[in-house]
PDB file of C-alpha atoms in Angstrom:
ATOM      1  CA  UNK A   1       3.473 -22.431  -2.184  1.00 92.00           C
ATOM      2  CA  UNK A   2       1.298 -21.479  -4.755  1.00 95.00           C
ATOM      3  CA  UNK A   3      -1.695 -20.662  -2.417  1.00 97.00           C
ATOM      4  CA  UNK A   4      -0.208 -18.588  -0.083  1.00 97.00           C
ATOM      5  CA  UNK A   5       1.619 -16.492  -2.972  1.00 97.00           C
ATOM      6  CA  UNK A   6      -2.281 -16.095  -4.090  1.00 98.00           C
ATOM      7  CA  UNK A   7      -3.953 -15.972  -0.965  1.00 98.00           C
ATOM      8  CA  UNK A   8      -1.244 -12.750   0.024  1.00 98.00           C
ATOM      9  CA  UNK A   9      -1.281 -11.523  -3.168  1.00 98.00           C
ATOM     10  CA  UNK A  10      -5.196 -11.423  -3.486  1.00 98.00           C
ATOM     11  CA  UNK A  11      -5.070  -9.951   0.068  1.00 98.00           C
ATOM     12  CA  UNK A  12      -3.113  -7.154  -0.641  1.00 98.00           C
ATOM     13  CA  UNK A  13      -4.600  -6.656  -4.045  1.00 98.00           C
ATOM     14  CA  UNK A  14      -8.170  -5.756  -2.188  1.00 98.00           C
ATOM     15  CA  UNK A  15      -6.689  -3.878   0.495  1.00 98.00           C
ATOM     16  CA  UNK A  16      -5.108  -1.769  -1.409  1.00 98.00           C
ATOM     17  CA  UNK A  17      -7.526  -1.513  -4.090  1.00 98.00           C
ATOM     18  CA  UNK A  18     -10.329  -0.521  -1.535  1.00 98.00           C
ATOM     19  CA  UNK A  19      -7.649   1.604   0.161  1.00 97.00           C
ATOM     20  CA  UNK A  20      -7.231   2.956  -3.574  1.00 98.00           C
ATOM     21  CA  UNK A  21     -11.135   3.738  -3.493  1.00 98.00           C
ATOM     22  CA  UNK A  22     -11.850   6.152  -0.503  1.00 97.00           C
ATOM     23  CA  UNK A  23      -9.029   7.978  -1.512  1.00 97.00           C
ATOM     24  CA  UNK A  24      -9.907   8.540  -5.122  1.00 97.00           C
ATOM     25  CA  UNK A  25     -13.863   8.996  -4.119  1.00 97.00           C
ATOM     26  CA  UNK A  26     -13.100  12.346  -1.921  1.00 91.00           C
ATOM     27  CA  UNK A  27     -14.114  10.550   1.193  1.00 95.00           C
ATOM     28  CA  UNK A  28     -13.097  12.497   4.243  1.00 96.00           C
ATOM     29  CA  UNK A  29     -10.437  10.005   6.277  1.00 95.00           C
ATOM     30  CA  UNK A  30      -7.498  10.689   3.672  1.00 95.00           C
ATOM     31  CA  UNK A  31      -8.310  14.649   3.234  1.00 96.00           C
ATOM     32  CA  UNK A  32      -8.053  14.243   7.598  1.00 95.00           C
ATOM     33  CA  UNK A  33      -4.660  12.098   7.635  1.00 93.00           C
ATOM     34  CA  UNK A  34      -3.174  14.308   4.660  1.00 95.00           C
ATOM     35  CA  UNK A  35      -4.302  17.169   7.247  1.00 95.00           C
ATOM     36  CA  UNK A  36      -2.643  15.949   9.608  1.00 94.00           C
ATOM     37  CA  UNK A  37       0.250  15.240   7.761  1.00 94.00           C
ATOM     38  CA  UNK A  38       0.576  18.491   6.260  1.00 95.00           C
ATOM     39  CA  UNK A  39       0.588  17.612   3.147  1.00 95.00           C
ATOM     40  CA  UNK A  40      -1.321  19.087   0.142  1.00 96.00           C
ATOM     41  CA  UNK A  41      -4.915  18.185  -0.435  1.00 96.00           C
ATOM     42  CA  UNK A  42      -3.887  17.794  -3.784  1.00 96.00           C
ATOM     43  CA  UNK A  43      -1.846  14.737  -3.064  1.00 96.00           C
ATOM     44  CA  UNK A  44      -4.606  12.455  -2.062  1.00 97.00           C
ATOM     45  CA  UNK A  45      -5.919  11.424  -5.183  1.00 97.00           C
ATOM     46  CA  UNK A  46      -2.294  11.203  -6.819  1.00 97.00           C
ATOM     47  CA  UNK A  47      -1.734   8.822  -3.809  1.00 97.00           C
ATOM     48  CA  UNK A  48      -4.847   6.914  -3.848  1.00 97.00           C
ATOM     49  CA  UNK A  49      -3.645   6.277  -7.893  1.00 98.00           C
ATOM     50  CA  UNK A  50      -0.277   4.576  -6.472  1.00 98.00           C
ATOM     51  CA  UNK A  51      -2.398   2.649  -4.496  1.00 98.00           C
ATOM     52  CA  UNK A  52      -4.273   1.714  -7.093  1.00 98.00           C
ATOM     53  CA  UNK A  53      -1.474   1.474  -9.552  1.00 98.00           C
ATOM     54  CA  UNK A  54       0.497  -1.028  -6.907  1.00 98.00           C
ATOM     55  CA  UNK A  55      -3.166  -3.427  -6.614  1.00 98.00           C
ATOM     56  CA  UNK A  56      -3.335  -3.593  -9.978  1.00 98.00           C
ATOM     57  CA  UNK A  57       0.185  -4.416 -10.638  1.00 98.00           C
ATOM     58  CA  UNK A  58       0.341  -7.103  -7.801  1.00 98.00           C
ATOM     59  CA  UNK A  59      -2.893  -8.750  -9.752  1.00 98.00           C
ATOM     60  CA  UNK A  60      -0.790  -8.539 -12.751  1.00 98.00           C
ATOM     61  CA  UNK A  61       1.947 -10.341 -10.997  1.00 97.00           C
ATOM     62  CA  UNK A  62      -0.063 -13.553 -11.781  1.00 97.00           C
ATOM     63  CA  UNK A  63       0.862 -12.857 -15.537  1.00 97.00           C
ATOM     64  CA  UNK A  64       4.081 -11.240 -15.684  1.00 97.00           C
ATOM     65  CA  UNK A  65       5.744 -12.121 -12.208  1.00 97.00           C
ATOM     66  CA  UNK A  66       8.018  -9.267 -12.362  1.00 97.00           C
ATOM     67  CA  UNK A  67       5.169  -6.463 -12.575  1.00 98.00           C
ATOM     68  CA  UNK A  68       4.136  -7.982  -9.206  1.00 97.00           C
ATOM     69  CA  UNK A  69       7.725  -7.970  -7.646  1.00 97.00           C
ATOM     70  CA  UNK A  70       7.813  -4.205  -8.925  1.00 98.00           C
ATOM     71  CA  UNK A  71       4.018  -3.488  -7.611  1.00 98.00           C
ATOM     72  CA  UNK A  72       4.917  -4.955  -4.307  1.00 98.00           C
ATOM     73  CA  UNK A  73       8.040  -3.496  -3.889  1.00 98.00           C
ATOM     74  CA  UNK A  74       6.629  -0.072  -4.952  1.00 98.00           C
ATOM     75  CA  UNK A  75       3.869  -0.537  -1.795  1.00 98.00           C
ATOM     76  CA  UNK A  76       6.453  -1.292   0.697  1.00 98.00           C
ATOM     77  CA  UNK A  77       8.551   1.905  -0.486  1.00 98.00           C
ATOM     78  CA  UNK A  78       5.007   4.176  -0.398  1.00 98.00           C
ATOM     79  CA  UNK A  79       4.244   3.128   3.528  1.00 98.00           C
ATOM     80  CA  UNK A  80       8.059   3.820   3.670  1.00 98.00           C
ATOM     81  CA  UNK A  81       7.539   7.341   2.702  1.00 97.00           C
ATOM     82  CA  UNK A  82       4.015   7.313   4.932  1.00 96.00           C
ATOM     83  CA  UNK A  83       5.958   6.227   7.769  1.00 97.00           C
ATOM     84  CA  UNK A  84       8.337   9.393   7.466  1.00 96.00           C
ATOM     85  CA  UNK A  85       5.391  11.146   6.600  1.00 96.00           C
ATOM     86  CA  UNK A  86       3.653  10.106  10.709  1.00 96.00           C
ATOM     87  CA  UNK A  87       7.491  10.863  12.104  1.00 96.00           C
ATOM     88  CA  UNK A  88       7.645  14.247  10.228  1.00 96.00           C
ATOM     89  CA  UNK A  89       4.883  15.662  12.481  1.00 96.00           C
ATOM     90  CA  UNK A  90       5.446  13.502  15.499  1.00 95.00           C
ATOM     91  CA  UNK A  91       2.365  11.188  15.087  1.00 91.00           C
ATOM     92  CA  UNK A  92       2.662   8.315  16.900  1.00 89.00           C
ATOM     93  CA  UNK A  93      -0.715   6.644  15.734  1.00 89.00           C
ATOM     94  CA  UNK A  94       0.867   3.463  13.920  1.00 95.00           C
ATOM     95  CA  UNK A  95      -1.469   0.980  13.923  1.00 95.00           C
ATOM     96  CA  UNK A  96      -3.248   1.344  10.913  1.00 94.00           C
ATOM     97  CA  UNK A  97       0.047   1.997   8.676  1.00 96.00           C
ATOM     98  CA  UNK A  98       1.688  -1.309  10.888  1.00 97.00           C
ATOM     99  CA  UNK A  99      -0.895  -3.583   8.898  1.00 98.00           C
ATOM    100  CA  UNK A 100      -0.540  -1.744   5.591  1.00 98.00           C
ATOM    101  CA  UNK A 101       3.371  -2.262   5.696  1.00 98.00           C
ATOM    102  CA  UNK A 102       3.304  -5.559   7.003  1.00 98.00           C
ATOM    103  CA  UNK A 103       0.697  -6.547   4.066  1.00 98.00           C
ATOM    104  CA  UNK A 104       2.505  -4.828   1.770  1.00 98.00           C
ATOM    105  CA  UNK A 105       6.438  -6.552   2.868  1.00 98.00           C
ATOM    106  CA  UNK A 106       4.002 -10.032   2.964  1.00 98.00           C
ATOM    107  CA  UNK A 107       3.336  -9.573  -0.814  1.00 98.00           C
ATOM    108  CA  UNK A 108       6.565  -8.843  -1.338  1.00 98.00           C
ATOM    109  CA  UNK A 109       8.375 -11.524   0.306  1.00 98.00           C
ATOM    110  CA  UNK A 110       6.098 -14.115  -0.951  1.00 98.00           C
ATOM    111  CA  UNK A 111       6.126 -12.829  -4.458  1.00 97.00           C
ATOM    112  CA  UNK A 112      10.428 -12.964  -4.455  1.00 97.00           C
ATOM    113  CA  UNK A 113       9.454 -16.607  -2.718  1.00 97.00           C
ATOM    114  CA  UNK A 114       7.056 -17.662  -4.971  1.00 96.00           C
ATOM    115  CA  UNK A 115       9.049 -16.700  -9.038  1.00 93.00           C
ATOM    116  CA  UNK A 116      12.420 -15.866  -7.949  1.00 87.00           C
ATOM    117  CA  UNK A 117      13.850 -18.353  -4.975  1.00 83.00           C
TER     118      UNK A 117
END
């Protein structure tokens, strides 16, 4: 069980983190989807630090499991709030948030798997 708890984890941790990355560096795809959003430019790099914040928490998950149940649980609730975010202005382009939640509810359910079943 042990590998899949760090393959998932270690997953999520780099998607995330690189995720984390083009939104903190300015690059143009989050300033679009926040466009298209309608949300604040000004929220992109306080949203590319939750990102970060949540990769970095589900790393330190290896050392204090419950920091990674809190990380992981933190990511599913942000592409909560993302989904309502796409429904708010009637986007129905999914697909990329569909592998961001699912990643995100994998590294939760395998964390609460993993230190807690």
């Amino acid at each position: 069980m042990f590998t899949v708890y760090a393959w998932v984890t270690g997953f999520a941790a780099f998607l995330f983190g690189s995720a984390a990355v083009v939104y903190l560096i300015g690059h143009e795809f989050p300033k679009a989807q926040a466009d298209m959003k309608r949300l604040p430019r000004s929220w992109v790099p306080v949203l590319g630090l939750m990102l970060a914040a949540g990769s970095l928490g589900l790393l330190g998950g290896f050392g204090v499991p419950m920091l990674g149940t809190l990380a992981a649980s933190g990511l599913v609730l942000y592409f909560v709030g993302a989904l309502l975010a796409h429904l708010r202005v009637g986007s129905r382009k999914l697909g990329n948030w569909a592998f961001f939640f699912a990643t995100a509810v994998a590294s939760l359910g395998v964390n609460l798997a993993y230190h807690w079943v």
